[in-house]
Amino acid sequence: MPDETSQPTDFIHEAVAEDLRNGRFSHVKTRLPPEPNGYLHIGHVKAFLIDYNIARDFGGVLDLRFDDTNPEKEETEFVEAIQEDARWLGIEWKQVLFASDFFDVLYEWAVRLIKKGKAYVDDQSPEQVKQNRGSWTEPGVESPARDRSVEENLDLFQRMKTGEFPDGSHVLRAKIDMAHGNMNMRDPIMYRIIHEPPHHRTGKQWCIYPMYDWAHGQNDAMHGVTHSLCSIEYEDHRPLYEWFLNELEIENKPRQIEFARLNLSYTVMSKRKLRRLVEEGFVDGWDDPRMPTIRGMRRRGYTPESLHDFIDRTGVSKTISASAGVMVDVAILEACVRDNLNKKSARRLAVLDPIKVVIENYPEGQTEEFEIDNNPADPSAGSRKVPFSKVIYIEREDFQEEPEPKYYRLAPGREVRLRSAYFITCTDVVKDAGGNIVELRCSYDPATRGGNAPDGRKVKGTIHWVSAEHGIPAEVRLYDRLFKSADPEALGDFLADINPDSRQVLTRCVVEPSLKNVQPGDKFQFERLGYFCVDTQSGLEKLVFNRTV
C-alpha cells in the first residue's frame, strides 16, 4: 500500500486504508458501473473520479463495467460515448465488462436462491405488487405466490426464461420480509420479462432481465471488486446488497460505501429531465453547450483539468438523508475553468459588436504589424504579429457619446489607448438618418506606437480592436445559465424555470486574422471578453466560437 501520509483524508480514503490495515482486503479494486442509457454528465464525473482516484491512490485496479440490464433504454451509441468521455477525462481502466456478458451466471445464482427457498416467482400484476408493498408506516402484504414450492418456482422461472409468458405477467422476487422497515427489503423484484426491444448486445437471446439491485452486488462479487462506491441514494439499498451476498455465501464480499452525490446550482442532473430538455427542444441536443453533459461541456470549451480541479475543490462527503446531496455553486466550476484556461489559452483580439473607426490622419493604404504576446501568463507561448490599418473596429460599448461618470473609454474629445497600438482621440461622430451612430472619426498620435506616450502622459482607458481590412467575420454564441433559479427542481416544474436568454447569437463579429485556420475545440481568450472555444459547427466558410466562461 502507498504511504498513507501522502493520501487524501476524505472518509472513503480513510475507510479503504483501514480495510487494508486490518486485513479485510489485501488489495483494492473498484469499478465504474454506468448504465448505457444516456450521456455522462458532471454528476457522473464526481462518481467516476472517486472510483478512479481510489484505485490509483492505493495502487489498485479499476474496471469499466456497463450495467446493461434494461434493453428498453440502452444503446451501443451510449456505450461508445461513455468510453470516449471517460478517456477524455483521463480515466484509465484495466478492462471493459458488461453485465450482459454474465447473464448466465446471474441466472444460475438466482436458481441457487430459489433452491434455498429464498426466491419465488410471483404472477401478481405490477399494480398489485406495488400496492402490496405497503408504506413506510404500514407493512406490506405477502403475495399468494410466496409459498410456492421450490419445484414450482424452478419450473416457472425456466418458463419465464424460455419466453412462455408475456411482459409484466411474472417476476422473480427475493423472499425476505414484507414487514421490514426498509422498503427495499420487502421481497424485491430480481427479474422481469422484457421481450422487446432486443438487447444491444445479446439480441433476443434473453427475455428476462435482472434488476439493478440483483445484478449490482453479484457483478461486483464475480469480478473481485473490493470497494463498491456509489452515491448516497443507495445507502438504503446496502442491506439488500449484503443480503444477496450473504445468501449466496460469497467469500471476500465487496464493501459498499456511499458518498453524497453532486448537485450543481442552476442545473438539473436527472437523466430523465435532461432527456426532456433534448426531446422537447429546449436545447439543441445532448452536446448543447448549456447542458451539464460531458459532451456539452467539451463543446463549450471546458477542459479535463478544470473538472478534476472542481471535484477536488468540492471534496468528498457523506450526507445523512438519502435524498440529499451536495449543492455546489456553479461559480466554483466556472472559477476552475477560468483558472485552467488562463494558464493555457492563447490571447486573441475579437470585436463582438463592432463599430467602425476611421483614423483620419493615419496614412492612406498603410498597414503595419504589432507584436503581441500570445499569453502573458506563459512566456513560452511566444507572440504573433497583428495587422493595423486606417480603419478598425472597436466594441460599440467602448464608446459613449455622453459618457456617464467613471466611464474611461472612448468619447468625443477623449483619448484612449488601443491595445498594443496607439493613442487615439475621437474627433467626430457619424450618424445615419435615424440618429444611430455608424462611424467614429478619430486621430492618432504616431509617437505612441506600442501603446505608450514618450512624454509620459497617461490615459485611463485601454480598448481592443481589429483591423477592418484584415479582420475575419465570425459568429459568436454567448451562453448563460440554462435556468433562472439556483435550484430549478425546487419549483416543481423545472421547465418553467428555463432562462429564455441562455443563448445569444452574435453574427456580426470580427476576429483577428490569425484565427483563420482554427479547428473545433481550439481555445482562446478574447481579450477583455472572456474565454472562447471553436464550435464543432465551425468551418472555413463560417467561424463559430462559443463563450466558455
XYZ file of C-alpha atoms in Angstrom:
549
model
C 0.000 0.000 0.000
C 1.285 3.519 -0.752
C 2.496 5.735 2.072
C -0.696 6.728 3.875
C 0.707 10.100 4.845
C 0.504 11.130 1.204
C -3.126 10.065 0.840
C -6.130 12.397 0.853
C -8.056 12.408 4.128
C -11.666 12.104 2.947
C -13.724 9.404 4.634
C -13.552 6.993 1.692
C -9.762 7.046 1.585
C -9.728 6.543 5.354
C -12.123 3.587 5.127
C -10.129 1.891 2.374
C -6.863 2.451 4.222
C -8.366 0.893 7.363
C -9.602 -2.130 5.361
C -6.075 -2.713 4.125
C -4.572 -2.246 7.584
C -6.904 -4.680 9.328
C -6.647 -7.297 6.597
C -10.237 -7.141 5.371
C -8.742 -6.787 1.893
C -5.204 -7.300 0.626
C -5.655 -5.088 -2.418
C -8.079 -2.550 -3.911
C -10.342 -2.960 -6.906
C -13.080 -0.523 -7.904
C -15.391 -0.258 -10.867
C -17.204 2.351 -12.952
C -20.781 0.997 -13.337
C -22.577 3.304 -15.817
C -25.846 2.316 -17.405
C -25.552 2.988 -21.167
C -28.881 4.822 -21.380
C -27.574 8.356 -21.866
C -24.535 10.590 -21.904
C -22.282 11.262 -18.943
C -22.864 14.497 -17.042
C -20.995 16.422 -14.354
C -22.553 14.253 -11.623
C -21.016 11.171 -13.219
C -17.654 12.944 -13.279
C -17.626 13.012 -9.492
C -18.536 9.323 -9.207
C -16.060 8.278 -11.888
C -13.191 10.254 -10.391
C -13.846 8.910 -6.898
C -13.600 5.334 -8.190
C -10.604 6.161 -10.362
C -8.746 8.060 -7.646
C -9.265 5.337 -5.025
C -7.869 2.676 -7.362
C -4.963 4.907 -8.381
C -4.093 6.148 -4.898
C -3.939 2.625 -3.449
C -2.159 1.019 -6.382
C -5.297 -0.915 -7.274
C -7.299 -1.845 -10.347
C -10.268 -0.137 -11.997
C -12.750 -1.837 -14.329
C -15.311 -0.188 -16.561
C -18.455 -2.301 -16.255
C -21.621 -1.380 -18.100
C -24.836 -2.120 -16.218
C -26.750 -3.024 -19.371
C -29.728 -4.790 -17.823
C -32.565 -2.768 -19.403
C -32.840 -3.146 -23.193
C -35.657 -0.606 -23.350
C -33.287 2.306 -22.681
C -29.771 1.167 -23.593
C -27.911 1.640 -26.866
C -24.456 0.951 -28.277
C -24.203 4.671 -29.039
C -24.119 5.399 -25.322
C -21.566 2.656 -24.664
C -19.179 4.274 -27.126
C -19.878 7.803 -25.914
C -19.290 6.920 -22.261
C -15.915 5.369 -23.068
C -14.891 8.344 -25.168
C -15.917 10.857 -22.489
C -14.217 8.868 -19.714
C -10.975 8.721 -21.714
C -11.235 12.482 -22.315
C -11.341 12.882 -18.532
C -8.059 10.976 -18.366
C -9.565 7.895 -16.718
C -7.892 4.574 -17.461
C -9.255 1.113 -16.719
C -7.948 -2.426 -16.908
C -10.850 -3.987 -18.788
C -14.327 -3.279 -20.148
C -17.055 -5.574 -18.845
C -20.784 -5.820 -19.449
C -23.369 -7.162 -17.047
C -24.970 -8.813 -20.086
C -21.878 -10.972 -20.596
C -22.672 -12.644 -17.270
C -26.435 -13.090 -17.575
C -25.967 -16.854 -17.472
C -24.094 -16.674 -14.159
C -26.689 -14.326 -12.672
C -29.405 -16.742 -13.790
C -27.675 -19.716 -12.149
C -27.202 -17.738 -8.949
C -30.903 -16.873 -8.976
C -31.694 -20.580 -9.332
C -29.482 -21.174 -6.306
C -31.626 -18.795 -4.236
C -34.826 -20.483 -5.454
C -33.464 -23.848 -4.344
C -32.691 -22.360 -0.919
C -36.281 -21.169 -0.660
C -35.092 -17.558 -0.813
C -36.751 -16.547 -4.100
C -40.097 -17.197 -5.751
C -41.986 -16.425 -8.951
C -44.872 -14.013 -8.488
C -47.703 -13.670 -11.006
C -49.426 -10.678 -9.444
C -49.883 -7.711 -11.759
C -47.327 -4.895 -11.482
C -50.027 -2.740 -9.903
C -50.761 -5.393 -7.263
C -47.072 -5.825 -6.456
C -46.685 -2.085 -5.979
C -49.840 -1.744 -3.912
C -48.979 -4.677 -1.655
C -45.548 -3.337 -0.727
C -47.185 -1.160 1.923
C -45.697 2.156 3.028
C -43.072 3.491 5.386
C -45.668 3.330 8.169
C -47.566 0.174 7.153
C -46.228 -3.327 6.452
C -46.638 -4.937 3.072
C -48.965 -7.792 2.171
C -47.459 -11.150 1.296
C -48.117 -12.436 -2.208
C -50.345 -15.518 -2.572
C -47.448 -16.986 -4.587
C -44.946 -16.568 -1.764
C -45.334 -20.126 -0.510
C -44.994 -21.888 -3.838
C -42.799 -24.980 -3.730
C -39.213 -24.881 -4.884
C -40.075 -27.205 -7.767
C -42.912 -24.960 -8.995
C -40.735 -21.859 -8.761
C -37.929 -23.525 -10.698
C -40.386 -24.560 -13.393
C -41.962 -21.102 -13.673
C -38.584 -19.371 -13.714
C -37.396 -21.651 -16.516
C -40.574 -20.927 -18.475
C -40.035 -17.202 -17.942
C -36.575 -17.643 -19.425
C -37.834 -19.544 -22.492
C -40.322 -16.806 -23.329
C -43.564 -18.547 -22.489
C -45.040 -15.594 -20.575
C -45.820 -12.024 -21.727
C -44.257 -8.876 -20.315
C -45.466 -7.957 -16.844
C -47.109 -11.306 -16.144
C -44.416 -12.821 -13.919
C -41.447 -11.636 -11.886
C -38.868 -13.356 -9.724
C -38.772 -11.911 -6.197
C -36.419 -12.441 -3.287
C -38.171 -13.823 -0.205
C -37.127 -11.604 2.676
C -39.672 -9.774 4.874
C -42.809 -7.930 3.770
C -42.934 -6.134 7.134
C -39.332 -4.921 7.005
C -38.807 -1.275 7.929
C -36.675 -0.816 4.826
C -38.944 -0.926 1.781
C -36.097 -2.297 -0.339
C -36.193 -5.490 1.713
C -39.875 -6.241 1.079
C -39.448 -9.108 -1.347
C -37.697 -7.035 -4.034
C -38.003 -7.980 -7.690
C -34.931 -9.733 -9.097
C -36.069 -10.438 -12.684
C -38.737 -9.060 -15.007
C -39.815 -10.063 -18.527
C -38.955 -7.792 -21.493
C -39.457 -9.269 -24.968
C -38.873 -6.084 -26.988
C -36.701 -4.364 -27.974
C -33.766 -6.733 -28.490
C -30.793 -6.184 -26.222
C -27.996 -4.136 -27.767
C -25.513 -6.971 -27.191
C -27.419 -10.214 -26.664
C -30.225 -9.574 -29.151
C -33.183 -11.872 -28.413
C -31.175 -14.466 -26.529
C -32.800 -13.355 -23.285
C -36.303 -12.146 -22.466
C -35.799 -11.920 -18.693
C -33.531 -9.237 -17.330
C -32.065 -8.740 -13.850
C -32.960 -5.688 -11.810
C -30.117 -3.381 -10.798
C -30.245 -4.405 -7.138
C -29.765 -8.039 -8.121
C -27.108 -7.518 -10.793
C -25.088 -4.837 -8.982
C -23.668 -6.697 -6.000
C -23.375 -10.011 -7.786
C -21.379 -8.463 -10.629
C -19.175 -6.780 -8.025
C -18.586 -10.149 -6.379
C -17.877 -12.172 -9.502
C -15.391 -9.574 -10.763
C -13.494 -9.275 -7.498
C -14.444 -5.698 -6.627
C -13.319 -4.825 -3.114
C -14.985 -1.422 -2.710
C -18.281 -0.663 -4.407
C -18.516 3.125 -4.280
C -21.863 4.703 -5.057
C -23.918 7.807 -4.344
C -25.899 8.253 -1.160
C -29.299 7.227 -2.530
C -28.026 3.634 -2.495
C -27.417 3.673 1.251
C -30.901 2.232 1.850
C -30.109 -0.460 -0.730
C -26.983 -1.619 1.102
C -28.840 -4.104 3.374
C -30.221 -5.775 0.242
C -26.791 -5.690 -1.405
C -25.369 -7.516 1.603
C -28.356 -9.882 1.955
C -27.850 -11.248 -1.552
C -24.124 -11.748 -0.981
C -24.727 -13.497 2.339
C -27.425 -15.798 0.978
C -25.170 -16.764 -1.938
C -22.383 -17.409 0.592
C -19.972 -15.231 -1.357
C -16.455 -15.172 0.086
C -14.484 -11.918 0.176
C -17.653 -9.862 -0.079
C -17.292 -6.375 -1.578
C -17.867 -3.423 0.721
C -20.348 -0.767 -0.411
C -19.531 2.816 0.615
C -21.825 5.724 -0.214
C -20.965 9.371 -0.813
C -23.046 12.484 -1.292
C -23.987 12.991 -4.903
C -23.225 16.247 -6.633
C -25.941 18.832 -7.126
C -24.921 21.907 -9.111
C -26.765 25.191 -8.857
C -28.705 26.374 -11.928
C -28.560 22.789 -13.210
C -30.609 19.583 -13.294
C -28.840 16.232 -13.111
C -31.615 13.712 -13.668
C -31.148 11.788 -16.929
C -34.911 11.799 -17.340
C -35.063 15.572 -17.064
C -32.059 16.070 -19.306
C -33.756 13.846 -21.872
C -36.850 16.051 -21.721
C -34.717 19.112 -22.399
C -33.402 17.406 -25.523
C -36.567 15.739 -26.772
C -38.806 18.753 -26.178
C -36.428 21.123 -27.941
C -35.316 23.324 -25.061
C -31.715 22.614 -26.113
C -30.150 21.542 -29.393
C -29.058 18.079 -28.339
C -27.042 16.258 -25.716
C -23.952 18.248 -26.726
C -25.621 21.648 -26.433
C -23.069 23.836 -24.593
C -25.722 24.704 -21.994
C -26.086 21.060 -20.977
C -24.188 19.640 -17.972
C -23.178 16.629 -20.071
C -19.509 15.974 -20.742
C -20.365 16.391 -24.435
C -21.890 19.790 -23.812
C -19.072 20.963 -21.569
C -16.438 19.786 -24.043
C -18.162 21.687 -26.834
C -18.380 24.775 -24.646
C -14.639 24.632 -24.022
C -14.264 23.083 -20.590
C -11.066 21.116 -20.003
C -10.483 17.785 -18.215
C -8.081 19.513 -15.833
C -10.736 22.025 -14.782
C -13.216 19.254 -13.982
C -10.615 17.373 -11.931
C -9.869 20.612 -10.064
C -13.586 21.194 -9.474
C -14.115 17.746 -7.963
C -11.012 18.186 -5.807
C -12.222 21.571 -4.554
C -15.726 20.379 -3.703
C -14.387 17.325 -1.885
C -15.977 14.034 -0.873
C -18.578 13.987 1.871
C -21.466 11.891 3.117
C -24.899 13.219 3.986
C -27.473 11.774 6.330
C -30.530 11.954 4.094
C -30.622 9.671 1.084
C -32.453 12.391 -0.830
C -29.823 14.969 -0.040
C -26.750 15.843 -1.971
C -24.097 18.486 -2.019
C -25.392 21.686 -3.638
C -22.357 23.346 -5.152
C -22.378 26.845 -6.576
C -21.763 26.692 -10.316
C -19.487 29.712 -9.825
C -16.897 27.330 -8.336
C -16.914 25.278 -11.536
C -16.604 28.453 -13.588
C -13.659 29.571 -11.461
C -11.901 26.236 -12.045
C -12.399 26.551 -15.786
C -11.203 30.147 -15.764
C -8.091 29.302 -13.757
C -7.142 26.493 -16.124
C -7.835 28.396 -19.330
C -5.894 31.405 -18.083
C -2.775 29.235 -17.991
C -3.150 27.622 -21.394
C -5.286 29.820 -23.658
C -3.704 31.977 -26.343
C -4.877 35.586 -26.325
C -6.570 36.963 -29.409
C -8.342 40.171 -30.432
C -12.017 39.969 -31.333
C -14.821 42.512 -31.576
C -18.286 41.125 -30.952
C -20.435 44.222 -31.574
C -18.356 46.276 -33.978
C -18.484 49.969 -34.706
C -16.225 51.335 -37.421
C -13.451 53.760 -36.528
C -11.681 55.777 -39.243
C -8.316 57.183 -38.152
C -8.290 60.237 -40.356
C -4.624 61.216 -40.010
C -3.328 57.667 -40.496
C -1.586 57.262 -43.892
C -3.918 56.035 -46.627
C -3.174 52.469 -47.738
C -0.648 51.829 -44.985
C -0.560 48.612 -42.995
C 1.765 47.843 -40.108
C 2.055 44.977 -37.649
C 2.288 44.859 -33.884
C 3.988 42.105 -31.950
C 1.578 40.924 -29.240
C 2.192 38.209 -26.649
C 0.137 35.062 -27.077
C -0.185 34.574 -23.345
C 1.401 36.904 -20.763
C 0.939 34.138 -18.161
C 3.126 31.796 -20.241
C 6.295 33.349 -21.718
C 6.955 30.153 -23.668
C 3.767 30.763 -25.678
C 5.599 33.319 -27.797
C 3.947 36.121 -29.738
C 2.264 36.845 -33.070
C 2.025 39.783 -35.455
C -1.308 41.566 -35.646
C -2.003 43.917 -38.588
C -3.188 47.504 -38.116
C -4.667 49.897 -40.689
C -6.526 53.168 -41.160
C -9.950 51.643 -40.492
C -10.506 49.473 -37.448
C -13.393 48.080 -35.453
C -13.920 48.546 -31.728
C -16.672 47.365 -29.427
C -19.769 49.531 -29.547
C -19.873 49.568 -25.749
C -16.384 51.098 -25.721
C -17.828 54.405 -26.945
C -20.327 56.738 -25.293
C -21.348 59.974 -26.897
C -22.283 61.363 -23.500
C -20.068 59.458 -21.075
C -21.504 58.574 -17.684
C -19.455 59.187 -14.515
C -16.353 56.985 -14.198
C -16.571 55.932 -17.841
C -12.968 55.927 -19.065
C -13.295 54.580 -22.571
C -13.721 56.463 -25.847
C -15.917 59.557 -26.033
C -15.899 62.795 -28.093
C -12.656 64.628 -27.408
C -11.329 61.867 -25.199
C -8.070 59.975 -25.721
C -7.737 56.223 -25.113
C -5.150 53.551 -25.775
C -5.634 50.922 -28.456
C -4.219 47.700 -27.017
C -0.505 47.446 -28.060
C -1.040 50.029 -30.818
C -1.590 53.799 -30.455
C -3.374 56.501 -28.530
C -6.414 57.736 -30.431
C -8.790 60.656 -29.814
C -12.393 60.820 -31.025
C -12.902 63.893 -33.234
C -16.327 63.287 -34.788
C -19.382 61.032 -34.721
C -21.206 59.949 -37.888
C -24.886 59.002 -37.655
C -27.453 57.649 -40.075
C -30.835 59.210 -40.848
C -32.306 57.541 -37.780
C -29.754 59.063 -35.446
C -27.830 55.815 -34.948
C -24.047 56.026 -34.666
C -22.497 54.221 -37.638
C -18.925 55.508 -37.606
C -16.395 57.297 -35.439
C -13.736 59.645 -36.732
C -10.517 59.733 -34.745
C -6.946 60.968 -34.858
C -3.912 59.109 -33.632
C -0.584 60.072 -32.133
C 2.221 58.352 -34.132
C 4.592 58.856 -31.194
C 2.584 56.450 -29.027
C 3.330 53.349 -31.113
C 3.164 50.293 -28.881
C 0.716 51.960 -26.513
C 2.913 54.358 -24.546
C 3.413 58.114 -24.823
C 7.035 59.365 -24.885
C 6.028 62.454 -22.898
C 4.704 60.232 -20.107
C 1.089 61.278 -20.387
C -1.390 58.734 -19.124
C -4.783 57.587 -20.338
C -7.246 55.720 -18.166
C -8.856 53.640 -20.839
C -7.407 50.783 -22.926
C -9.631 49.116 -25.516
C -9.150 46.317 -28.023
C -9.585 46.483 -31.773
C -9.417 44.569 -35.059
C -8.252 45.909 -38.412
C -11.252 46.233 -40.745
C -9.164 45.341 -43.779
C -7.682 42.194 -42.245
C -10.345 41.027 -39.799
C -12.320 37.831 -40.387
C -16.089 37.634 -39.910
C -17.271 35.189 -37.248
C -20.333 34.074 -35.329
C -20.078 34.084 -31.566
C -22.512 32.349 -29.240
C -22.764 33.709 -25.724
C -24.062 31.183 -23.200
C -25.624 31.919 -19.848
C -27.107 29.597 -17.258
C -29.919 27.441 -18.624
C -32.158 28.093 -15.615
C -33.099 31.298 -13.840
C -33.123 29.824 -10.331
C -30.276 28.238 -8.405
C -32.487 25.216 -7.645
C -34.870 24.816 -10.603
C -36.191 21.484 -9.322
C -37.455 23.123 -6.118
C -40.105 24.936 -8.146
C -41.928 21.766 -9.136
C -41.935 22.295 -12.888
C -38.280 22.751 -13.740
C -39.144 23.568 -17.359
C -40.968 26.703 -16.205
C -37.631 27.989 -14.933
C -35.867 27.891 -18.317
C -33.859 31.051 -18.943
C -35.045 32.436 -22.308
C -31.782 34.374 -22.645
C -29.460 31.428 -22.019
C -28.028 31.741 -25.536
C -27.333 34.854 -27.577
C -26.036 34.509 -31.130
C -23.918 37.377 -32.472
C -23.432 37.268 -36.248
C -21.500 40.486 -36.996
C -18.339 39.697 -35.049
C -14.845 40.303 -36.386
C -11.712 38.480 -35.221
C -8.028 38.960 -35.926
C -6.655 37.121 -38.989
C -4.523 34.647 -37.018
C -7.771 32.781 -36.256
C -8.399 31.919 -39.900
C -7.405 28.246 -39.685
C -8.583 27.327 -36.203
C -10.009 23.872 -35.567
C -13.037 22.786 -33.490
C -12.042 22.553 -29.853
C -9.282 25.185 -30.047
C -9.459 27.523 -27.070
C -8.659 31.222 -26.795
C -9.053 34.190 -24.544
C -10.630 37.056 -26.458
C -9.024 39.968 -24.667
C -11.379 41.770 -22.301
C -14.252 39.478 -23.316
C -13.632 36.060 -21.794
C -12.671 32.553 -22.862
C -13.947 31.086 -26.116
C -13.830 27.733 -27.878
C -14.156 26.927 -31.573
C -17.503 25.179 -32.050
C -17.970 21.825 -33.750
C -20.081 23.599 -36.406
C -17.234 25.939 -37.290
C -15.528 25.727 -40.671
C -13.718 27.716 -43.335
C -16.997 29.131 -44.614
C -18.041 30.406 -41.183
C -16.054 30.592 -37.982
C -18.164 29.853 -34.913
C -16.983 30.434 -31.351
C -18.685 29.523 -28.075
C -18.054 31.561 -24.975
C -16.863 29.167 -22.288
C -16.835 31.494 -19.292
